[in-house]
């Protein structure tokens, strides 16, 4: 299996096939490195002056074409889609105006919500065949942009991101947590703990990504069992509530003891990332969707401050290395 690791961001530069006096084939492009993700990564085509990515800033280097991915690449082969889902599109819809398209769909959903059946195993759901319903109200929330997103919208986003991660061959690294199963009120704590214990043992991934809804507010939980670390994102800078923190501490401590029996049982390290603070009372769902996208797109596993960087710069390319 081919795995990719994001090491930098930059732009493709026009020009001939000669780069630093060396002639390259058509499968190599000239790129200008602007943002370094992994400074110690070796560049694909080293020169006497440039061997590592950190040395390539503000200059240009040769990079294999298949390892350069556009941030906003809309090629149909790069956009995850369900071949079995045939939803009729309204006539006379401008493909470049998704908001208008969504508004037209809303009229159909007013009479009949859209049922989406998916394989829940990627969320650790025992019943593999699972359905969610996207309703008229869900769509209006997105169009109006003045209410907190419904859980069905977040679940749909997780489906999309999961399929997208498979394209990058990242399924062995990332797994997702089902939002409803993370509900951790006092009377549901045992259910949440059982779900996390079972799913973390069964899936054995490096990073777990979980949208968490508490007191009408979306937050994001990242579990890193092998590092014994929990990462917390909140667009209101709230602290983790006592129920979810106690539950995760219990699960992670038990798992750590299982993985390393000789290790002393201690609570995991919590990292509370300082993100941008939302200005209204409803944007939290969009924040966690953006953070999840950044984690997968940037192949982030440790430098969690990178999650809050806005990678959606038009014309920017992701530069990867194959390993």
PDB file of C-alpha atoms in Angstrom:
ATOM      1  CA  UNK A   1       0.000   0.000   0.000  1.00  0.00           C
ATOM      2  CA  UNK A   2       1.294   3.457  -0.914  1.00  0.00           C
ATOM      3  CA  UNK A   3       1.237   6.028   1.895  1.00  0.00           C
ATOM      4  CA  UNK A   4       1.656   9.782   1.518  1.00  0.00           C
ATOM      5  CA  UNK A   5       3.001  12.277   4.046  1.00  0.00           C
ATOM      6  CA  UNK A   6       2.379  16.008   3.736  1.00  0.00           C
ATOM      7  CA  UNK A   7       5.679  17.893   4.077  1.00  0.00           C
ATOM      8  CA  UNK A   8       5.074  21.369   2.631  1.00  0.00           C
ATOM      9  CA  UNK A   9       2.769  23.752   0.817  1.00  0.00           C
ATOM     10  CA  UNK A  10       3.639  25.814  -2.223  1.00  0.00           C
ATOM     11  CA  UNK A  11       2.753  26.854  -5.741  1.00  0.00           C
ATOM     12  CA  UNK A  12       3.493  25.380  -9.147  1.00  0.00           C
ATOM     13  CA  UNK A  13       5.694  27.664 -11.230  1.00  0.00           C
ATOM     14  CA  UNK A  14       5.445  27.851 -14.981  1.00  0.00           C
ATOM     15  CA  UNK A  15       8.593  27.162 -16.964  1.00  0.00           C
ATOM     16  CA  UNK A  16      10.483  24.620 -19.015  1.00  0.00           C
ATOM     17  CA  UNK A  17      11.634  21.199 -17.838  1.00  0.00           C
ATOM     18  CA  UNK A  18      15.082  22.433 -16.817  1.00  0.00           C
ATOM     19  CA  UNK A  19      15.256  23.056 -13.076  1.00  0.00           C
ATOM     20  CA  UNK A  20      18.534  24.170 -11.493  1.00  0.00           C
ATOM     21  CA  UNK A  21      20.335  23.246 -14.749  1.00  0.00           C
ATOM     22  CA  UNK A  22      18.909  19.701 -14.629  1.00  0.00           C
ATOM     23  CA  UNK A  23      16.479  18.478 -17.313  1.00  0.00           C
ATOM     24  CA  UNK A  24      13.460  16.566 -15.966  1.00  0.00           C
ATOM     25  CA  UNK A  25      10.737  14.493 -17.601  1.00  0.00           C
ATOM     26  CA  UNK A  26       7.116  15.562 -17.969  1.00  0.00           C
ATOM     27  CA  UNK A  27       6.156  13.904 -14.682  1.00  0.00           C
ATOM     28  CA  UNK A  28       8.082  16.518 -12.674  1.00  0.00           C
ATOM     29  CA  UNK A  29       7.005  20.104 -11.970  1.00  0.00           C
ATOM     30  CA  UNK A  30       8.738  23.189 -10.634  1.00  0.00           C
ATOM     31  CA  UNK A  31       7.279  24.256  -7.269  1.00  0.00           C
ATOM     32  CA  UNK A  32       7.900  27.224  -4.997  1.00  0.00           C
ATOM     33  CA  UNK A  33       7.863  26.152  -1.341  1.00  0.00           C
ATOM     34  CA  UNK A  34       5.977  28.655   0.835  1.00  0.00           C
ATOM     35  CA  UNK A  35       4.982  26.792   4.019  1.00  0.00           C
ATOM     36  CA  UNK A  36       7.034  24.027   5.631  1.00  0.00           C
ATOM     37  CA  UNK A  37       5.178  21.237   7.440  1.00  0.00           C
ATOM     38  CA  UNK A  38       8.050  18.791   7.977  1.00  0.00           C
ATOM     39  CA  UNK A  39      11.355  20.707   7.864  1.00  0.00           C
ATOM     40  CA  UNK A  40      13.542  17.593   8.145  1.00  0.00           C
ATOM     41  CA  UNK A  41      11.916  15.782   5.211  1.00  0.00           C
ATOM     42  CA  UNK A  42      14.254  15.148   2.297  1.00  0.00           C
ATOM     43  CA  UNK A  43      13.211  16.723  -1.003  1.00  0.00           C
ATOM     44  CA  UNK A  44      12.517  14.254  -3.839  1.00  0.00           C
ATOM     45  CA  UNK A  45      15.327  15.631  -6.030  1.00  0.00           C
ATOM     46  CA  UNK A  46      18.191  16.905  -3.879  1.00  0.00           C
ATOM     47  CA  UNK A  47      20.800  19.365  -5.124  1.00  0.00           C
ATOM     48  CA  UNK A  48      24.076  20.502  -3.616  1.00  0.00           C
ATOM     49  CA  UNK A  49      22.264  23.447  -1.991  1.00  0.00           C
ATOM     50  CA  UNK A  50      18.917  21.864  -1.134  1.00  0.00           C
ATOM     51  CA  UNK A  51      18.548  18.465   0.518  1.00  0.00           C
ATOM     52  CA  UNK A  52      15.738  19.142   2.999  1.00  0.00           C
ATOM     53  CA  UNK A  53      12.387  20.897   2.783  1.00  0.00           C
ATOM     54  CA  UNK A  54      13.507  23.559   5.286  1.00  0.00           C
ATOM     55  CA  UNK A  55      16.175  24.648   2.787  1.00  0.00           C
ATOM     56  CA  UNK A  56      13.665  25.083  -0.035  1.00  0.00           C
ATOM     57  CA  UNK A  57      11.713  28.050   1.365  1.00  0.00           C
ATOM     58  CA  UNK A  58      11.545  31.075  -0.950  1.00  0.00           C
ATOM     59  CA  UNK A  59      13.108  29.159  -3.793  1.00  0.00           C
ATOM     60  CA  UNK A  60      11.910  26.500  -6.223  1.00  0.00           C
ATOM     61  CA  UNK A  61      12.572  22.779  -6.448  1.00  0.00           C
ATOM     62  CA  UNK A  62      11.593  19.831  -8.606  1.00  0.00           C
ATOM     63  CA  UNK A  63       8.690  17.716  -7.360  1.00  0.00           C
ATOM     64  CA  UNK A  64       7.010  14.593  -8.831  1.00  0.00           C
ATOM     65  CA  UNK A  65       3.668  15.545 -10.352  1.00  0.00           C
ATOM     66  CA  UNK A  66       1.774  12.690  -8.660  1.00  0.00           C
ATOM     67  CA  UNK A  67       2.881  13.986  -5.246  1.00  0.00           C
ATOM     68  CA  UNK A  68       1.524  17.500  -5.810  1.00  0.00           C
ATOM     69  CA  UNK A  69      -2.133  17.831  -4.784  1.00  0.00           C
ATOM     70  CA  UNK A  70      -4.181  20.996  -5.191  1.00  0.00           C
ATOM     71  CA  UNK A  71      -5.821  22.270  -2.011  1.00  0.00           C
ATOM     72  CA  UNK A  72      -9.079  22.852  -3.855  1.00  0.00           C
ATOM     73  CA  UNK A  73      -8.757  20.087  -6.423  1.00  0.00           C
ATOM     74  CA  UNK A  74     -12.211  19.440  -7.872  1.00  0.00           C
ATOM     75  CA  UNK A  75     -11.292  16.737 -10.334  1.00  0.00           C
ATOM     76  CA  UNK A  76     -14.096  14.154 -10.209  1.00  0.00           C
ATOM     77  CA  UNK A  77     -11.685  11.325  -9.391  1.00  0.00           C
ATOM     78  CA  UNK A  78     -10.478  13.232  -6.320  1.00  0.00           C
ATOM     79  CA  UNK A  79     -13.910  13.990  -4.861  1.00  0.00           C
ATOM     80  CA  UNK A  80     -15.357  11.111  -2.835  1.00  0.00           C
ATOM     81  CA  UNK A  81     -18.746  10.048  -4.026  1.00  0.00           C
ATOM     82  CA  UNK A  82     -21.107   7.170  -3.556  1.00  0.00           C
ATOM     83  CA  UNK A  83     -21.629   5.329  -6.845  1.00  0.00           C
ATOM     84  CA  UNK A  84     -24.843   3.809  -5.506  1.00  0.00           C
ATOM     85  CA  UNK A  85     -26.381   7.117  -4.508  1.00  0.00           C
ATOM     86  CA  UNK A  86     -28.395   8.468  -7.420  1.00  0.00           C
ATOM     87  CA  UNK A  87     -30.005  11.696  -6.333  1.00  0.00           C
ATOM     88  CA  UNK A  88     -31.677  13.573  -9.196  1.00  0.00           C
ATOM     89  CA  UNK A  89     -30.324  17.078  -9.664  1.00  0.00           C
ATOM     90  CA  UNK A  90     -32.691  19.983 -10.254  1.00  0.00           C
ATOM     91  CA  UNK A  91     -32.650  21.438 -13.734  1.00  0.00           C
ATOM     92  CA  UNK A  92     -30.951  24.726 -14.609  1.00  0.00           C
ATOM     93  CA  UNK A  93     -28.550  24.641 -11.668  1.00  0.00           C
ATOM     94  CA  UNK A  94     -25.235  26.448 -11.898  1.00  0.00           C
ATOM     95  CA  UNK A  95     -22.528  24.031 -10.740  1.00  0.00           C
ATOM     96  CA  UNK A  96     -20.469  27.001  -9.523  1.00  0.00           C
ATOM     97  CA  UNK A  97     -23.267  28.150  -7.207  1.00  0.00           C
ATOM     98  CA  UNK A  98     -23.629  25.356  -4.606  1.00  0.00           C
ATOM     99  CA  UNK A  99     -25.762  27.518  -2.307  1.00  0.00           C
ATOM    100  CA  UNK A 100     -28.361  28.010  -5.007  1.00  0.00           C
ATOM    101  CA  UNK A 101     -28.266  24.287  -5.764  1.00  0.00           C
ATOM    102  CA  UNK A 102     -28.807  23.517  -2.102  1.00  0.00           C
ATOM    103  CA  UNK A 103     -31.775  25.897  -2.011  1.00  0.00           C
ATOM    104  CA  UNK A 104     -33.386  24.047  -4.894  1.00  0.00           C
ATOM    105  CA  UNK A 105     -32.879  20.711  -3.153  1.00  0.00           C
ATOM    106  CA  UNK A 106     -34.544  22.092  -0.038  1.00  0.00           C
ATOM    107  CA  UNK A 107     -37.940  22.193  -1.764  1.00  0.00           C
ATOM    108  CA  UNK A 108     -37.727  18.445  -2.435  1.00  0.00           C
ATOM    109  CA  UNK A 109     -36.670  17.769   1.157  1.00  0.00           C
ATOM    110  CA  UNK A 110     -39.606  19.755   2.526  1.00  0.00           C
ATOM    111  CA  UNK A 111     -41.980  16.953   1.537  1.00  0.00           C
ATOM    112  CA  UNK A 112     -39.613  14.012   1.849  1.00  0.00           C
ATOM    113  CA  UNK A 113     -36.385  13.960   3.904  1.00  0.00           C
ATOM    114  CA  UNK A 114     -33.392  12.342   2.226  1.00  0.00           C
ATOM    115  CA  UNK A 115     -32.478   8.993   3.772  1.00  0.00           C
ATOM    116  CA  UNK A 116     -28.795   8.078   3.487  1.00  0.00           C
ATOM    117  CA  UNK A 117     -27.808   4.524   4.336  1.00  0.00           C
ATOM    118  CA  UNK A 118     -24.156   3.890   5.095  1.00  0.00           C
ATOM    119  CA  UNK A 119     -21.830   1.304   6.597  1.00  0.00           C
ATOM    120  CA  UNK A 120     -21.531   2.367  10.228  1.00  0.00           C
ATOM    121  CA  UNK A 121     -18.505   0.208  10.900  1.00  0.00           C
ATOM    122  CA  UNK A 122     -16.170   3.125  10.128  1.00  0.00           C
ATOM    123  CA  UNK A 123     -17.645   4.804  13.235  1.00  0.00           C
ATOM    124  CA  UNK A 124     -17.481   1.699  15.377  1.00  0.00           C
ATOM    125  CA  UNK A 125     -21.237   1.124  15.175  1.00  0.00           C
ATOM    126  CA  UNK A 126     -22.084  -2.527  15.783  1.00  0.00           C
ATOM    127  CA  UNK A 127     -25.094  -2.458  13.463  1.00  0.00           C
ATOM    128  CA  UNK A 128     -23.230  -2.018  10.161  1.00  0.00           C
ATOM    129  CA  UNK A 129     -26.244  -0.835   8.146  1.00  0.00           C
ATOM    130  CA  UNK A 130     -27.101   2.607   9.503  1.00  0.00           C
ATOM    131  CA  UNK A 131     -29.220   5.459   8.196  1.00  0.00           C
ATOM    132  CA  UNK A 132     -29.382   9.182   8.730  1.00  0.00           C
ATOM    133  CA  UNK A 133     -31.998  11.605   7.451  1.00  0.00           C
ATOM    134  CA  UNK A 134     -31.219  15.016   5.994  1.00  0.00           C
ATOM    135  CA  UNK A 135     -34.298  17.182   6.440  1.00  0.00           C
ATOM    136  CA  UNK A 136     -35.521  20.509   5.149  1.00  0.00           C
ATOM    137  CA  UNK A 137     -34.571  22.077   8.490  1.00  0.00           C
ATOM    138  CA  UNK A 138     -31.004  20.769   8.193  1.00  0.00           C
ATOM    139  CA  UNK A 139     -30.579  22.383   4.797  1.00  0.00           C
ATOM    140  CA  UNK A 140     -32.147  25.663   5.891  1.00  0.00           C
ATOM    141  CA  UNK A 141     -29.703  25.796   8.816  1.00  0.00           C
ATOM    142  CA  UNK A 142     -26.811  25.663   6.328  1.00  0.00           C
ATOM    143  CA  UNK A 143     -28.368  28.165   3.922  1.00  0.00           C
ATOM    144  CA  UNK A 144     -29.329  30.694   6.604  1.00  0.00           C
ATOM    145  CA  UNK A 145     -26.102  30.195   8.543  1.00  0.00           C
ATOM    146  CA  UNK A 146     -27.609  31.379  11.794  1.00  0.00           C
ATOM    147  CA  UNK A 147     -28.079  28.155  13.785  1.00  0.00           C
ATOM    148  CA  UNK A 148     -25.889  25.417  15.202  1.00  0.00           C
ATOM    149  CA  UNK A 149     -25.624  22.472  12.798  1.00  0.00           C
ATOM    150  CA  UNK A 150     -27.735  19.380  13.371  1.00  0.00           C
ATOM    151  CA  UNK A 151     -25.964  16.125  14.230  1.00  0.00           C
ATOM    152  CA  UNK A 152     -27.092  14.635  10.888  1.00  0.00           C
ATOM    153  CA  UNK A 153     -25.044  17.249   9.019  1.00  0.00           C
ATOM    154  CA  UNK A 154     -21.961  16.433  11.110  1.00  0.00           C
ATOM    155  CA  UNK A 155     -22.484  12.698  10.520  1.00  0.00           C
ATOM    156  CA  UNK A 156     -22.731  13.338   6.777  1.00  0.00           C
ATOM    157  CA  UNK A 157     -19.488  15.301   6.924  1.00  0.00           C
ATOM    158  CA  UNK A 158     -17.770  12.389   8.694  1.00  0.00           C
ATOM    159  CA  UNK A 159     -18.954  10.055   5.930  1.00  0.00           C
ATOM    160  CA  UNK A 160     -17.447  12.361   3.321  1.00  0.00           C
ATOM    161  CA  UNK A 161     -14.154  12.810   5.181  1.00  0.00           C
ATOM    162  CA  UNK A 162     -13.847   9.069   5.824  1.00  0.00           C
ATOM    163  CA  UNK A 163     -14.208   8.287   2.129  1.00  0.00           C
ATOM    164  CA  UNK A 164     -11.812  11.093   1.277  1.00  0.00           C
ATOM    165  CA  UNK A 165      -9.217   9.705   3.706  1.00  0.00           C
ATOM    166  CA  UNK A 166      -9.382   6.356   1.917  1.00  0.00           C
ATOM    167  CA  UNK A 167      -8.293   8.064  -1.295  1.00  0.00           C
ATOM    168  CA  UNK A 168      -5.147   9.242   0.503  1.00  0.00           C
ATOM    169  CA  UNK A 169      -4.614   5.720   1.915  1.00  0.00           C
ATOM    170  CA  UNK A 170      -4.941   7.120   5.434  1.00  0.00           C
ATOM    171  CA  UNK A 171      -7.476   4.576   6.675  1.00  0.00           C
ATOM    172  CA  UNK A 172      -4.756   2.773   8.639  1.00  0.00           C
ATOM    173  CA  UNK A 173      -4.001   5.970  10.564  1.00  0.00           C
ATOM    174  CA  UNK A 174      -7.292   7.767  11.270  1.00  0.00           C
ATOM    175  CA  UNK A 175     -10.596   6.573  12.659  1.00  0.00           C
ATOM    176  CA  UNK A 176     -13.743   8.480  13.576  1.00  0.00           C
ATOM    177  CA  UNK A 177     -15.975   8.574  16.643  1.00  0.00           C
ATOM    178  CA  UNK A 178     -19.746   8.584  16.321  1.00  0.00           C
ATOM    179  CA  UNK A 179     -21.162  11.842  17.805  1.00  0.00           C
ATOM    180  CA  UNK A 180     -24.233  10.272  19.402  1.00  0.00           C
ATOM    181  CA  UNK A 181     -22.080   7.610  21.066  1.00  0.00           C
ATOM    182  CA  UNK A 182     -19.957  10.369  22.613  1.00  0.00           C
ATOM    183  CA  UNK A 183     -22.916  11.837  24.477  1.00  0.00           C
ATOM    184  CA  UNK A 184     -21.625  11.600  28.019  1.00  0.00           C
ATOM    185  CA  UNK A 185     -24.235  12.899  30.418  1.00  0.00           C
ATOM    186  CA  UNK A 186     -24.228  11.457  33.922  1.00  0.00           C
ATOM    187  CA  UNK A 187     -26.755   8.732  33.047  1.00  0.00           C
ATOM    188  CA  UNK A 188     -25.016   7.759  29.769  1.00  0.00           C
ATOM    189  CA  UNK A 189     -21.402   7.750  30.849  1.00  0.00           C
ATOM    190  CA  UNK A 190     -21.157   3.942  31.050  1.00  0.00           C
ATOM    191  CA  UNK A 191     -22.498   3.563  27.496  1.00  0.00           C
ATOM    192  CA  UNK A 192     -19.996   6.089  26.187  1.00  0.00           C
ATOM    193  CA  UNK A 193     -17.147   4.370  28.029  1.00  0.00           C
ATOM    194  CA  UNK A 194     -18.097   0.927  26.686  1.00  0.00           C
ATOM    195  CA  UNK A 195     -18.281   2.290  23.145  1.00  0.00           C
ATOM    196  CA  UNK A 196     -14.848   3.919  23.351  1.00  0.00           C
ATOM    197  CA  UNK A 197     -13.189   0.895  24.959  1.00  0.00           C
ATOM    198  CA  UNK A 198     -14.525  -1.485  22.326  1.00  0.00           C
ATOM    199  CA  UNK A 199     -13.873   0.747  19.302  1.00  0.00           C
ATOM    200  CA  UNK A 200     -10.333   1.728  20.273  1.00  0.00           C
ATOM    201  CA  UNK A 201      -9.374  -1.913  20.857  1.00  0.00           C
ATOM    202  CA  UNK A 202     -11.024  -3.197  17.673  1.00  0.00           C
ATOM    203  CA  UNK A 203      -9.749  -0.545  15.270  1.00  0.00           C
ATOM    204  CA  UNK A 204      -6.231   0.115  16.665  1.00  0.00           C
ATOM    205  CA  UNK A 205      -5.655   3.416  14.851  1.00  0.00           C
ATOM    206  CA  UNK A 206      -3.135   6.111  15.594  1.00  0.00           C
ATOM    207  CA  UNK A 207      -5.618   9.012  15.740  1.00  0.00           C
ATOM    208  CA  UNK A 208      -9.352   9.124  16.556  1.00  0.00           C
ATOM    209  CA  UNK A 209     -11.433  12.142  15.567  1.00  0.00           C
ATOM    210  CA  UNK A 210     -14.673  12.789  17.430  1.00  0.00           C
ATOM    211  CA  UNK A 211     -17.191  15.674  17.182  1.00  0.00           C
ATOM    212  CA  UNK A 212     -18.593  16.250  20.659  1.00  0.00           C
ATOM    213  CA  UNK A 213     -21.870  18.084  21.350  1.00  0.00           C
ATOM    214  CA  UNK A 214     -22.317  19.484  24.843  1.00  0.00           C
ATOM    215  CA  UNK A 215     -24.610  22.242  26.113  1.00  0.00           C
ATOM    216  CA  UNK A 216     -25.740  23.161  22.583  1.00  0.00           C
ATOM    217  CA  UNK A 217     -22.146  23.573  21.419  1.00  0.00           C
ATOM    218  CA  UNK A 218     -19.920  21.517  19.091  1.00  0.00           C
ATOM    219  CA  UNK A 219     -16.369  20.745  20.206  1.00  0.00           C
ATOM    220  CA  UNK A 220     -13.733  18.391  18.809  1.00  0.00           C
ATOM    221  CA  UNK A 221     -11.946  15.576  20.615  1.00  0.00           C
ATOM    222  CA  UNK A 222      -8.796  13.901  19.251  1.00  0.00           C
ATOM    223  CA  UNK A 223      -7.598  10.684  20.889  1.00  0.00           C
ATOM    224  CA  UNK A 224      -4.032   9.477  20.339  1.00  0.00           C
ATOM    225  CA  UNK A 225      -3.800   6.194  22.309  1.00  0.00           C
ATOM    226  CA  UNK A 226      -0.241   5.326  21.274  1.00  0.00           C
ATOM    227  CA  UNK A 227       1.012   8.717  22.470  1.00  0.00           C
ATOM    228  CA  UNK A 228      -1.373   8.668  25.456  1.00  0.00           C
ATOM    229  CA  UNK A 229      -2.578  12.136  24.467  1.00  0.00           C
ATOM    230  CA  UNK A 230      -5.997  13.766  24.182  1.00  0.00           C
ATOM    231  CA  UNK A 231      -6.381  16.953  22.129  1.00  0.00           C
ATOM    232  CA  UNK A 232      -9.283  19.337  22.780  1.00  0.00           C
ATOM    233  CA  UNK A 233     -10.611  21.983  20.391  1.00  0.00           C
ATOM    234  CA  UNK A 234     -13.305  24.480  21.338  1.00  0.00           C
ATOM    235  CA  UNK A 235     -14.181  27.649  19.435  1.00  0.00           C
ATOM    236  CA  UNK A 236     -15.388  29.222  22.697  1.00  0.00           C
ATOM    237  CA  UNK A 237     -12.251  28.158  24.624  1.00  0.00           C
ATOM    238  CA  UNK A 238     -14.348  26.168  27.080  1.00  0.00           C
ATOM    239  CA  UNK A 239     -12.699  23.499  29.204  1.00  0.00           C
ATOM    240  CA  UNK A 240     -13.684  19.826  28.753  1.00  0.00           C
ATOM    241  CA  UNK A 241     -16.665  18.988  30.936  1.00  0.00           C
ATOM    242  CA  UNK A 242     -16.048  16.657  33.865  1.00  0.00           C
ATOM    243  CA  UNK A 243     -18.070  13.722  32.478  1.00  0.00           C
ATOM    244  CA  UNK A 244     -16.333  13.390  29.097  1.00  0.00           C
ATOM    245  CA  UNK A 245     -12.896  14.036  30.625  1.00  0.00           C
ATOM    246  CA  UNK A 246     -13.345  11.400  33.321  1.00  0.00           C
ATOM    247  CA  UNK A 247     -14.664   8.899  30.771  1.00  0.00           C
ATOM    248  CA  UNK A 248     -11.800   9.427  28.338  1.00  0.00           C
ATOM    249  CA  UNK A 249      -9.220   9.336  31.124  1.00  0.00           C
ATOM    250  CA  UNK A 250     -10.591   5.986  32.281  1.00  0.00           C
ATOM    251  CA  UNK A 251     -10.643   4.489  28.761  1.00  0.00           C
ATOM    252  CA  UNK A 252      -7.198   5.767  27.782  1.00  0.00           C
ATOM    253  CA  UNK A 253      -5.622   4.641  31.072  1.00  0.00           C
ATOM    254  CA  UNK A 254      -7.019   1.112  30.696  1.00  0.00           C
ATOM    255  CA  UNK A 255      -5.845   0.944  27.091  1.00  0.00           C
ATOM    256  CA  UNK A 256      -2.379   2.206  28.005  1.00  0.00           C
ATOM    257  CA  UNK A 257      -2.134  -0.522  30.626  1.00  0.00           C
ATOM    258  CA  UNK A 258      -3.149  -3.100  28.032  1.00  0.00           C
ATOM    259  CA  UNK A 259      -0.599  -1.858  25.488  1.00  0.00           C
ATOM    260  CA  UNK A 260       2.201  -1.505  28.056  1.00  0.00           C
ATOM    261  CA  UNK A 261       1.521  -3.666  31.130  1.00  0.00           C
ATOM    262  CA  UNK A 262       4.774  -2.591  32.740  1.00  0.00           C
ATOM    263  CA  UNK A 263       3.802   1.085  32.547  1.00  0.00           C
ATOM    264  CA  UNK A 264       2.357   2.871  35.561  1.00  0.00           C
ATOM    265  CA  UNK A 265      -1.325   3.721  35.091  1.00  0.00           C
ATOM    266  CA  UNK A 266      -1.533   7.499  34.678  1.00  0.00           C
ATOM    267  CA  UNK A 267      -4.119   9.744  33.047  1.00  0.00           C
ATOM    268  CA  UNK A 268      -3.411  10.846  29.465  1.00  0.00           C
ATOM    269  CA  UNK A 269      -1.938  14.239  28.687  1.00  0.00           C
ATOM    270  CA  UNK A 270      -4.582  16.778  27.630  1.00  0.00           C
ATOM    271  CA  UNK A 271      -3.687  19.435  25.058  1.00  0.00           C
ATOM    272  CA  UNK A 272      -6.141  22.323  24.738  1.00  0.00           C
ATOM    273  CA  UNK A 273      -5.446  24.002  21.406  1.00  0.00           C
ATOM    274  CA  UNK A 274      -6.020  27.752  21.272  1.00  0.00           C
ATOM    275  CA  UNK A 275      -8.093  28.204  18.153  1.00  0.00           C
ATOM    276  CA  UNK A 276      -9.809  31.262  16.756  1.00  0.00           C
ATOM    277  CA  UNK A 277     -12.816  32.219  18.858  1.00  0.00           C
ATOM    278  CA  UNK A 278     -16.210  32.259  17.178  1.00  0.00           C
ATOM    279  CA  UNK A 279     -17.931  35.649  17.117  1.00  0.00           C
ATOM    280  CA  UNK A 280     -21.527  34.420  17.100  1.00  0.00           C
ATOM    281  CA  UNK A 281     -23.448  31.653  18.834  1.00  0.00           C
ATOM    282  CA  UNK A 282     -23.831  29.150  15.991  1.00  0.00           C
ATOM    283  CA  UNK A 283     -20.518  28.736  14.112  1.00  0.00           C
ATOM    284  CA  UNK A 284     -19.147  25.867  16.221  1.00  0.00           C
ATOM    285  CA  UNK A 285     -20.238  23.140  13.771  1.00  0.00           C
ATOM    286  CA  UNK A 286     -18.431  24.832  10.903  1.00  0.00           C
ATOM    287  CA  UNK A 287     -15.308  25.174  13.039  1.00  0.00           C
ATOM    288  CA  UNK A 288     -15.089  21.450  13.793  1.00  0.00           C
ATOM    289  CA  UNK A 289     -15.792  20.545  10.150  1.00  0.00           C
ATOM    290  CA  UNK A 290     -12.922  22.786   9.097  1.00  0.00           C
ATOM    291  CA  UNK A 291     -10.587  21.360  11.751  1.00  0.00           C
ATOM    292  CA  UNK A 292     -11.380  17.778  10.720  1.00  0.00           C
ATOM    293  CA  UNK A 293     -10.715  18.631   7.091  1.00  0.00           C
ATOM    294  CA  UNK A 294      -7.369  20.219   7.986  1.00  0.00           C
ATOM    295  CA  UNK A 295      -6.275  17.195  10.025  1.00  0.00           C
ATOM    296  CA  UNK A 296      -6.889  14.754   7.173  1.00  0.00           C
ATOM    297  CA  UNK A 297      -5.730  17.036   4.353  1.00  0.00           C
ATOM    298  CA  UNK A 298      -2.517  17.932   6.167  1.00  0.00           C
ATOM    299  CA  UNK A 299      -1.831  14.478   7.607  1.00  0.00           C
ATOM    300  CA  UNK A 300      -1.539  15.937  11.107  1.00  0.00           C
ATOM    301  CA  UNK A 301      -0.705  13.539  13.927  1.00  0.00           C
ATOM    302  CA  UNK A 302       1.196  15.619  16.472  1.00  0.00           C
ATOM    303  CA  UNK A 303       1.636  19.320  15.681  1.00  0.00           C
ATOM    304  CA  UNK A 304      -1.953  20.197  16.578  1.00  0.00           C
ATOM    305  CA  UNK A 305      -1.515  23.963  16.292  1.00  0.00           C
ATOM    306  CA  UNK A 306      -1.352  23.377  12.516  1.00  0.00           C
ATOM    307  CA  UNK A 307      -5.014  22.366  12.575  1.00  0.00           C
ATOM    308  CA  UNK A 308      -6.119  25.968  13.065  1.00  0.00           C
ATOM    309  CA  UNK A 309      -4.181  27.278  10.054  1.00  0.00           C
ATOM    310  CA  UNK A 310      -6.361  28.196   7.093  1.00  0.00           C
ATOM    311  CA  UNK A 311      -5.074  25.950   4.307  1.00  0.00           C
ATOM    312  CA  UNK A 312      -7.787  26.985   1.821  1.00  0.00           C
ATOM    313  CA  UNK A 313      -5.595  29.365  -0.164  1.00  0.00           C
ATOM    314  CA  UNK A 314      -6.515  29.498  -3.834  1.00  0.00           C
ATOM    315  CA  UNK A 315      -3.691  28.305  -6.035  1.00  0.00           C
ATOM    316  CA  UNK A 316      -1.840  26.565  -3.226  1.00  0.00           C
ATOM    317  CA  UNK A 317      -0.651  22.983  -3.605  1.00  0.00           C
ATOM    318  CA  UNK A 318       0.031  20.290  -1.021  1.00  0.00           C
ATOM    319  CA  UNK A 319       3.492  18.740  -1.459  1.00  0.00           C
ATOM    320  CA  UNK A 320       3.758  15.114  -0.358  1.00  0.00           C
ATOM    321  CA  UNK A 321       6.434  12.463  -0.009  1.00  0.00           C
ATOM    322  CA  UNK A 322       5.792   8.779  -0.624  1.00  0.00           C
ATOM    323  CA  UNK A 323       6.898   6.199   1.935  1.00  0.00           C
TER     324      UNK A 323
END
